[in-house]
CSV table of C-alpha atoms in Angstrom, one decimal:
chain,number,residue,atom,x,y,z
S,1,MET,CA,-29.8,-0.3,30.6
S,2,ALA,CA,-27.4,2.0,28.7
S,3,SER,CA,-27.9,4.7,31.3
S,4,ASP,CA,-27.0,2.2,34.1
S,5,LEU,CA,-23.8,1.2,32.3
S,6,GLU,CA,-23.0,4.9,31.8
S,7,LYS,CA,-23.4,5.6,35.5
S,8,SER,CA,-21.2,2.5,36.3
S,9,ALA,CA,-18.6,3.7,33.9
S,10,LYS,CA,-18.5,7.2,35.4
S,11,GLU,CA,-18.1,5.6,38.9
S,12,ALA,CA,-15.3,3.4,37.7
S,13,PHE,CA,-13.6,6.5,36.2
S,14,ILE,CA,-13.8,8.4,39.5
S,15,ASP,CA,-12.3,5.4,41.3
S,16,ASP,CA,-9.4,5.5,38.8
S,17,HIS,CA,-10.5,2.2,37.2
S,18,PHE,CA,-9.9,3.5,33.8
S,19,GLU,CA,-9.8,0.3,31.8
S,20,LEU,CA,-13.0,-0.9,33.4
S,21,ALA,CA,-14.6,2.4,32.6
S,22,VAL,CA,-13.6,1.9,28.9
S,23,ASP,CA,-15.2,-1.5,28.9
S,24,LEU,CA,-18.4,-0.3,30.5
S,25,TYR,CA,-18.6,2.6,28.0
S,26,THR,CA,-18.1,0.1,25.2
S,27,GLN,CA,-21.1,-1.9,26.4
S,28,ALA,CA,-23.2,1.3,26.7
S,29,ILE,CA,-22.2,2.3,23.1
S,30,ALA,CA,-23.3,-1.1,21.9
S,31,LEU,CA,-26.8,-0.3,23.2
S,32,ASN,CA,-26.7,3.3,22.0
S,33,PRO,CA,-24.3,3.4,19.1
S,34,GLN,CA,-25.0,7.0,18.0
S,35,SER,CA,-24.4,8.7,21.3
S,36,ALA,CA,-21.8,11.4,21.0
S,37,GLU,CA,-21.6,11.8,24.7
S,38,LEU,CA,-20.7,8.1,25.2
S,39,TYR,CA,-17.9,8.3,22.6
S,40,SER,CA,-16.6,11.5,24.1
S,41,ASP,CA,-16.6,10.0,27.6
S,42,ARG,CA,-14.9,6.8,26.4
S,43,ALA,CA,-12.2,9.0,24.7
S,44,GLN,CA,-11.6,10.6,28.2
S,45,ALA,CA,-11.2,7.2,29.8
S,46,ASN,CA,-8.9,6.0,26.9
S,47,ILE,CA,-6.7,9.0,27.5
S,48,LYS,CA,-6.3,8.1,31.2
S,49,SER,CA,-5.7,4.4,30.4
S,50,GLY,CA,-3.0,5.3,27.9
S,51,ASN,CA,-4.9,4.3,24.7
S,52,LEU,CA,-4.3,7.5,22.9
S,53,THR,CA,-5.1,6.4,19.4
S,54,GLY,CA,-8.4,4.9,20.7
S,55,ALA,CA,-9.1,8.3,22.3
S,56,VAL,CA,-8.6,10.0,19.0
S,57,ALA,CA,-10.9,7.6,17.2
S,58,ASP,CA,-13.6,8.0,19.9
S,59,ALA,CA,-13.4,11.8,19.7
S,60,ASN,CA,-13.7,11.6,15.9
S,61,LYS,CA,-16.9,9.6,16.3
S,62,ALA,CA,-18.3,12.0,18.9
S,63,ILE,CA,-17.6,14.9,16.5
S,64,GLU,CA,-19.2,13.0,13.7
S,65,PHE,CA,-22.5,12.5,15.7
S,66,ASP,CA,-22.4,16.0,17.3
S,67,PRO,CA,-20.2,18.6,15.7
S,68,SER,CA,-21.1,21.1,18.5
S,69,LEU,CA,-19.8,19.0,21.4
S,70,TYR,CA,-16.8,21.0,22.5
S,71,LYS,CA,-15.5,18.3,24.9
S,72,ALA,CA,-14.9,16.0,22.0
S,73,TYR,CA,-12.5,18.6,20.3
S,74,LEU,CA,-10.8,19.2,23.7
S,75,ARG,CA,-10.2,15.5,24.3
S,76,LYS,CA,-9.0,14.9,20.8
S,77,GLY,CA,-6.6,17.8,21.1
S,78,ILE,CA,-5.2,16.5,24.4
S,79,ALA,CA,-4.7,13.0,23.0
S,80,CYS,CA,-2.9,14.4,19.9
S,81,ILE,CA,-0.6,16.5,22.1
S,82,LYS,CA,0.3,13.4,24.1
S,83,LEU,CA,1.0,11.7,20.7
S,84,GLU,CA,3.2,14.7,19.7
S,85,GLU,CA,0.8,15.4,16.8
S,86,TYR,CA,0.9,19.1,17.4
S,87,GLN,CA,-0.4,20.3,14.0
S,88,THR,CA,-3.5,18.1,14.3
S,89,ALA,CA,-4.0,19.0,17.9
S,90,LYS,CA,-3.8,22.7,17.1
S,91,ALA,CA,-6.3,22.5,14.2
S,92,THR,CA,-8.7,20.5,16.3
S,93,LEU,CA,-8.5,22.9,19.3
S,94,GLU,CA,-9.0,25.9,17.1
S,95,ILE,CA,-12.3,24.4,15.8
S,96,GLY,CA,-13.5,23.6,19.3
S,97,ALA,CA,-12.5,26.9,21.0
S,98,PRO,CA,-15.4,29.0,19.6
S,99,LEU,CA,-17.9,26.4,20.9
S,100,ALA,CA,-16.9,27.1,24.5
S,101,PRO,CA,-15.6,30.6,25.0
S,102,HIS,CA,-15.6,30.0,28.8
S,103,GLU,CA,-13.1,27.1,28.5
S,104,THR,CA,-9.7,28.5,29.1
S,105,ARG,CA,-7.9,25.2,28.4
S,106,PHE,CA,-8.3,25.7,24.7
S,107,ALA,CA,-6.1,28.8,24.6
S,108,GLU,CA,-3.6,27.2,26.9
S,109,LEU,CA,-3.3,24.0,24.8
S,110,ILE,CA,-3.1,26.0,21.5
S,111,LYS,CA,-0.2,28.0,23.0
S,112,GLU,CA,1.5,24.7,23.9
S,113,CYS,CA,1.1,23.5,20.4
S,114,ASP,CA,2.6,26.6,18.9
S,115,GLU,CA,5.7,26.2,21.1
S,116,LYS,CA,6.1,22.6,20.3
S,117,ILE,CA,5.7,23.3,16.5
S,118,ALA,CA,8.3,26.0,16.8
S,119,GLU,CA,10.7,23.6,18.5
S,120,GLU,CA,10.2,21.0,15.8
S,121,ALA,CA,11.0,23.6,13.2
S,122,ASP,CA,14.1,24.5,15.2
S,123,VAL,CA,12.8,28.1,15.5
S,124,LEU,CA,12.6,28.7,19.2
S,125,PRO,CA,10.8,31.8,20.6
S,126,THR,CA,13.4,34.4,21.6
S,127,ALA,CA,11.5,35.5,24.7
S,128,SER,CA,11.6,33.3,27.7
S,129,LEU,CA,8.1,31.8,28.0
S,130,GLU,CA,6.8,30.2,31.1
S,131,LYS,CA,4.5,27.3,30.5
S,132,ASN,CA,1.5,27.3,32.7
S,133,ILE,CA,-0.3,24.5,31.1
S,134,THR,CA,-3.1,23.1,33.1
S,135,GLU,CA,-2.9,19.4,33.8
S,136,ASN,CA,-5.5,17.2,32.1
S,137,VAL,CA,-7.8,17.3,35.1
S,138,ILE,CA,-11.3,16.2,34.4
S,139,PRO,CA,-13.7,19.1,35.1
S,140,ALA,CA,-16.4,18.5,37.7
S,141,GLU,CA,-19.2,19.1,35.2
S,142,ASP,CA,-17.9,16.2,33.0
S,143,VAL,CA,-18.3,13.6,35.8
S,144,GLN,CA,-21.4,13.0,37.8
S,145,PRO,CA,-20.8,10.9,40.9
S,146,VAL,CA,-23.1,8.0,41.7
S,147,SER,CA,-24.3,7.4,45.2
S,148,GLN,CA,-24.2,3.6,45.2
S,149,PRO,CA,-21.8,1.3,43.3
S,150,SER,CA,-23.2,-1.0,40.7
S,151,ASN,CA,-23.0,-4.7,40.5
S,152,GLN,CA,-19.8,-6.2,39.1
S,153,VAL,CA,-19.9,-6.5,35.3
S,154,THR,CA,-18.0,-9.3,33.4
S,155,VAL,CA,-16.3,-8.0,30.3
S,156,ALA,CA,-15.3,-10.3,27.5
S,157,THR,CA,-12.1,-9.6,25.5
S,158,VAL,CA,-12.6,-9.6,21.8
S,159,LYS,CA,-9.9,-10.9,19.6
S,160,PRO,CA,-9.3,-8.9,16.4
S,161,LYS,CA,-11.0,-10.7,13.6
S,162,TYR,CA,-8.9,-9.4,10.7
S,163,ARG,CA,-5.2,-10.0,10.1
S,164,HIS,CA,-3.0,-7.2,8.9
S,165,GLU,CA,0.5,-7.0,7.4
S,166,PHE,CA,2.9,-4.1,6.8
S,167,TYR,CA,5.7,-3.5,4.2
S,168,GLN,CA,7.4,-0.3,3.1
S,169,LYS,CA,9.2,1.6,0.4
S,170,PRO,CA,11.6,4.5,0.9
S,171,GLU,CA,8.7,7.0,0.3
S,172,GLU,CA,5.7,5.1,1.7
S,173,GLY,CA,4.4,2.4,3.9
S,174,VAL,CA,1.6,0.0,3.0
S,175,VAL,CA,-0.8,-1.6,5.5
S,176,THR,CA,-2.9,-4.5,4.3
S,177,ILE,CA,-6.0,-5.6,6.3
S,178,PHE,CA,-7.3,-8.9,5.1
S,179,ALA,CA,-11.0,-8.3,5.2
S,180,LYS,CA,-12.9,-10.2,2.5
S,181,GLY,CA,-16.0,-9.0,0.9
S,182,ILE,CA,-16.4,-5.8,2.9
S,183,PRO,CA,-18.5,-3.0,1.4
S,184,ALA,CA,-16.6,0.3,0.9
S,185,LYS,CA,-19.3,2.2,2.8
S,186,ASP,CA,-18.6,0.2,6.0
S,187,VAL,CA,-14.8,1.1,6.0
S,188,ASN,CA,-13.6,4.3,7.6
S,189,VAL,CA,-10.0,5.3,7.6
S,190,ASP,CA,-8.6,8.5,9.3
S,191,PHE,CA,-5.0,9.8,9.0
S,192,GLY,CA,-3.3,11.9,11.6
S,193,GLU,CA,0.3,13.2,11.7
S,194,GLN,CA,1.4,10.0,13.4
S,195,ILE,CA,-1.9,8.1,13.8
S,196,LEU,CA,-3.8,5.6,11.6
S,197,SER,CA,-7.4,4.9,12.6
S,198,VAL,CA,-9.3,2.2,10.8
S,199,SER,CA,-12.8,1.0,11.6
S,200,ILE,CA,-14.9,-1.6,9.8
S,201,ASP,CA,-18.5,-1.4,10.9
S,202,VAL,CA,-20.6,-4.2,9.2
S,203,ALA,CA,-24.2,-4.4,10.1
S,204,GLY,CA,-24.9,-7.3,12.5
S,205,GLU,CA,-21.2,-7.7,13.5
S,206,ASP,CA,-18.9,-6.2,16.1
S,207,THR,CA,-17.1,-3.1,14.9
S,208,TYR,CA,-13.4,-3.7,14.1
S,209,HIS,CA,-10.9,-1.1,15.3
S,210,PHE,CA,-7.3,-0.8,14.4
S,211,GLN,CA,-5.6,2.4,15.7
S,212,PRO,CA,-1.8,2.2,15.9
S,213,ARG,CA,0.5,5.1,16.7
S,214,LEU,CA,2.8,5.0,13.7
S,215,PHE,CA,6.6,4.6,13.9
S,216,ALA,CA,7.1,8.1,12.4
S,217,LYS,CA,5.1,11.0,10.9
S,218,ILE,CA,3.2,10.9,7.7
S,219,ILE,CA,1.6,13.4,5.3
S,220,PRO,CA,-2.2,12.9,5.9
S,221,GLU,CA,-3.4,14.6,2.7
S,222,LYS,CA,-1.2,12.4,0.6
S,223,CYS,CA,-2.3,9.1,2.2
S,224,ARG,CA,-5.0,7.0,0.6
S,225,PHE,CA,-6.8,3.7,0.9
S,226,ASP,CA,-8.6,1.2,-1.4
S,227,VAL,CA,-11.3,-1.3,-0.5
S,228,LEU,CA,-10.7,-4.4,-2.6
S,229,SER,CA,-12.6,-7.7,-2.8
S,230,THR,CA,-10.3,-9.5,-0.4
S,231,LYS,CA,-8.5,-6.7,1.5
S,232,VAL,CA,-8.3,-3.1,2.5
S,233,GLU,CA,-5.0,-1.6,1.3
S,234,ILE,CA,-3.8,1.6,3.0
S,235,ARG,CA,-0.9,3.7,1.6
S,236,LEU,CA,0.9,6.0,4.1
S,237,ALA,CA,3.0,8.8,2.6
S,238,LYS,CA,6.0,9.2,4.8
S,239,ALA,CA,6.9,12.7,5.9
S,240,GLU,CA,10.6,11.8,5.8
S,241,ALA,CA,12.4,9.1,3.8
S,242,LEU,CA,13.1,6.9,6.9
S,243,HIS,CA,13.3,3.2,7.3
S,244,TRP,CA,10.6,2.1,9.8
S,245,THR,CA,11.7,-0.8,11.9
S,246,SER,CA,8.0,-1.5,12.6
S,247,LEU,CA,4.6,-0.2,11.8
S,248,GLU,CA,3.9,1.0,15.4
S,249,PHE,CA,5.9,3.5,17.5
S,250,SER,CA,7.8,2.2,20.5
S,251,LYS,CA,10.1,4.0,22.9
S,252,ASP,CA,12.4,1.0,22.6
S,253,SER,CA,12.7,1.3,18.8
S,254,PRO,CA,16.2,2.1,17.4
S,255,VAL,CA,16.9,5.4,15.8
S,256,PRO,CA,15.4,5.3,12.2
S,257,LEU,CA,17.8,5.3,9.3
S,258,ARG,CA,17.4,8.1,6.7
S,259,VAL,CA,17.1,6.8,3.1
S,260,SER,CA,19.0,9.2,0.8
S,261,GLY,CA,19.1,8.8,-3.0
S,262,GLN,CA,18.7,5.4,-4.7
S,263,VAL,CA,18.8,2.4,-2.6
S,264,VAL,CA,21.5,0.1,-3.8
S,265,GLU,CA,21.5,-3.5,-2.7
S,266,ALA,CA,24.7,-5.1,-1.6
S,267,PRO,CA,26.1,-7.6,-4.2
S,268,ARG,CA,25.1,-11.2,-3.4
S,269,PRO,CA,27.9,-13.6,-2.7
S,270,SER,CA,28.6,-16.1,-5.5
S,271,TYR,CA,28.7,-19.7,-4.7
S,272,PRO,CA,29.4,-22.8,-6.9
S,273,SER,CA,26.1,-24.2,-8.1
S,274,SER,CA,25.0,-27.2,-10.2
S,275,LYS,CA,22.0,-25.3,-11.3
S,276,PRO,CA,22.1,-24.8,-15.2
S,277,LYS,CA,22.4,-21.3,-16.4
S,278,ARG,CA,19.3,-19.8,-18.1
S,279,VAL,CA,19.7,-19.5,-21.8
S,280,ASP,CA,18.1,-16.6,-23.8
S,281,TRP,CA,17.2,-18.6,-26.9
S,282,ASP,CA,15.7,-15.5,-28.7
S,283,LYS,CA,19.0,-13.6,-28.2
S,284,LEU,CA,21.0,-16.7,-29.4
S,285,GLU,CA,18.9,-17.1,-32.5
S,286,ALA,CA,19.2,-13.4,-33.4
S,287,GLN,CA,23.0,-13.7,-33.0
S,288,VAL,CA,23.2,-16.8,-35.3
S,289,LYS,CA,21.1,-15.1,-38.0
S,290,LYS,CA,23.3,-12.1,-37.8
S,291,GLU,CA,26.5,-14.2,-38.2
S,292,GLU,CA,24.9,-16.1,-41.1
S,293,LYS,CA,24.0,-12.9,-42.9
S,294,GLU,CA,27.5,-11.4,-42.4
S,295,GLU,CA,29.2,-14.6,-43.4
S,296,LYS,CA,31.1,-14.4,-46.8
S,297,LEU,CA,30.7,-17.4,-49.1
S,298,ASP,CA,32.2,-18.3,-52.4
S,299,GLY,CA,31.7,-20.9,-55.2
S,300,ASP,CA,28.6,-23.2,-55.1
S,301,ALA,CA,27.9,-22.1,-51.5
S,302,ALA,CA,27.5,-18.5,-52.5
S,303,LEU,CA,25.3,-19.5,-55.5
S,304,ASN,CA,23.1,-21.7,-53.3
S,305,LYS,CA,22.8,-18.9,-50.8
S,306,PHE,CA,21.8,-16.5,-53.6
S,307,PHE,CA,19.0,-18.9,-54.8
S,308,GLN,CA,17.9,-19.4,-51.2
S,309,ASP,CA,17.5,-15.7,-50.7
S,310,ILE,CA,15.5,-15.4,-53.9
S,311,TYR,CA,13.1,-18.2,-52.8
S,312,LYS,CA,12.7,-16.9,-49.3
S,313,ASP,CA,11.6,-13.4,-50.5
S,314,ALA,CA,9.6,-14.6,-53.6
S,315,ASP,CA,5.8,-14.7,-54.0
S,316,GLU,CA,3.9,-18.0,-54.4
S,317,ASP,CA,4.0,-18.1,-58.2
S,318,THR,CA,7.7,-17.6,-58.3
S,319,ARG,CA,8.3,-20.3,-55.7
S,320,ARG,CA,6.1,-22.8,-57.8
S,321,ALA,CA,8.1,-22.0,-60.9
S,322,MET,CA,11.4,-22.6,-59.1
S,323,ARG,CA,10.2,-25.9,-57.6
S,324,LYS,CA,8.7,-27.2,-60.9
S,325,SER,CA,11.6,-26.2,-63.1
S,326,PHE,CA,14.2,-27.6,-60.7
S,327,VAL,CA,12.5,-31.0,-60.3
S,328,GLU,CA,11.5,-31.6,-63.9
S,329,SER,CA,15.0,-30.6,-65.3
S,330,ASN,CA,16.8,-32.8,-62.8
S,331,GLY,CA,18.3,-29.8,-61.2
S,332,THR,CA,19.7,-28.3,-64.4
S,333,VAL,CA,17.1,-25.4,-64.8
S,334,LEU,CA,15.8,-22.9,-62.3
S,335,SER,CA,13.1,-20.6,-63.6
S,336,THR,CA,11.2,-17.9,-61.7
S,337,ASN,CA,8.6,-17.3,-64.4
S,338,TRP,CA,5.5,-19.4,-63.7
S,339,LYS,CA,3.8,-18.2,-66.9
S,340,GLU,CA,6.6,-19.7,-68.9
S,341,VAL,CA,6.9,-23.1,-67.2
S,342,GLY,CA,3.5,-23.6,-65.7
S,343,ASN,CA,1.9,-25.2,-68.8
S,344,LYS,CA,4.7,-27.3,-70.1
S,345,LYS,CA,7.3,-29.7,-69.0
S,346,VAL,CA,10.7,-28.2,-68.3
S,347,GLU,CA,13.4,-30.1,-70.2
S,348,GLY,CA,16.8,-30.5,-68.7
S,349,SER,CA,19.8,-28.6,-70.2
S,350,ALA,CA,23.2,-30.1,-69.7
S,351,PRO,CA,26.2,-27.9,-69.2
S,352,ASP,CA,28.7,-27.4,-72.0
S,353,GLY,CA,30.7,-30.6,-72.8
S,354,MET,CA,28.2,-32.8,-71.1
S,355,GLU,CA,25.0,-34.6,-72.2
S,356,MET,CA,21.7,-35.6,-70.6
S,357,LYS,CA,21.0,-39.3,-70.0
S,358,LYS,CA,17.8,-40.9,-68.9
S,359,TRP,CA,18.0,-43.6,-66.3
S,360,GLU,CA,15.5,-46.5,-66.4
S,361,PHE,CA,14.6,-48.2,-63.2
C-alpha cells in the first residue's frame, strides 16, 4: 500500500501537482514512518509547493533516519537558500558533498552561499563573478515515471490541535505551544537562522508540526525550549534587537524597528479619577514613629514619656514592679525593683505639703 502511494506521489509530482504529491507522501509516511526516502521526496515536493520550512523539517527527518542519504542534505540546502539562511545551507551542503562526489550542484550551491554571506556582511568580492547556478531541476534518477495513473485519492485536511502564542522582549521572542501532559521525549525542536521547526509525536496520535519562517534571524545556539506540564515554551534569541511585528515572516511586513538602549515607555495621560489613592500604611507608621521620637516634650509630658520608654524596654520583673507599686500607692510611687516591692504592699507617699487620705466607698 505504501509503495502504491509513493508511485502515485511521484506521478503527481511529474504532472506538477505538488500539493497532491505532498499529501500522498504524507499518507505513505503514515504507513512507513521511518522511511528516509519518503521524507526526502516529500521535502522535494514541499520545496516545489513553496512550503520551505516543511521541506527543512522533512530533510531533517530523512537525515535522522539515514545520515548517508545525500539527497536529503541537498534538498535541505536548497530550501535554506530559498529561505535566505545561507549559513545553515552552507553547513548542510558541506556535510552532504562528500557523500556524492559526482553531484556538482553541491559545489555550485556552496559557492552561492559564500557570495550571499559576503553580501550580508557588506564585503563583496572584488572580482566580477558570474553566477552559473543550476536551477533546482529534479534529476531523472530522483523520479521514476509510472506507466498508468492511479485512482483518485481523497485527502483530509487536519486542523492543528495545539494553540500557540507569541510575545517578545528586545533581546528574545517567546513562543508558547499549549500542549498539556506531553512527555519531553516526544517533543523535537530545531532552530535555524530564520526557521523554527517543532514536532510533537505522541504514540497513537497524528504528529503535530509547526514550522514557521521567522520574522527575522535568530542565534540558534542560544535558543532553548522547555517542556512543562501544560505547555512547551520556546525562547528565540534574536540576532538583532529588532521589534518583530509578528512571529512569521511576510513580504508585506513593515520595516522592523531597531531597539537601542533601554526601552522607555511614554508617560501615561493623567485623568481625573474617583478611585481612592493607595496608602502605604507601613511607610506612614514609620513616619509617625519618627516624628514621635524626635518630638521635644517638657513638664509632665516629658516625665510620662520617660517612664513609658523605661516600661517599654524593661524585662518582665521590672514591669511587674512598676505596675504593682503604681497601683498600690495610688500613683504616688513607681518602683522598678521587684525584689523590694514583690513581698509587701507599697504604701503611698504624698508630695511635700500634702497628705494622703483614704476614701471609703
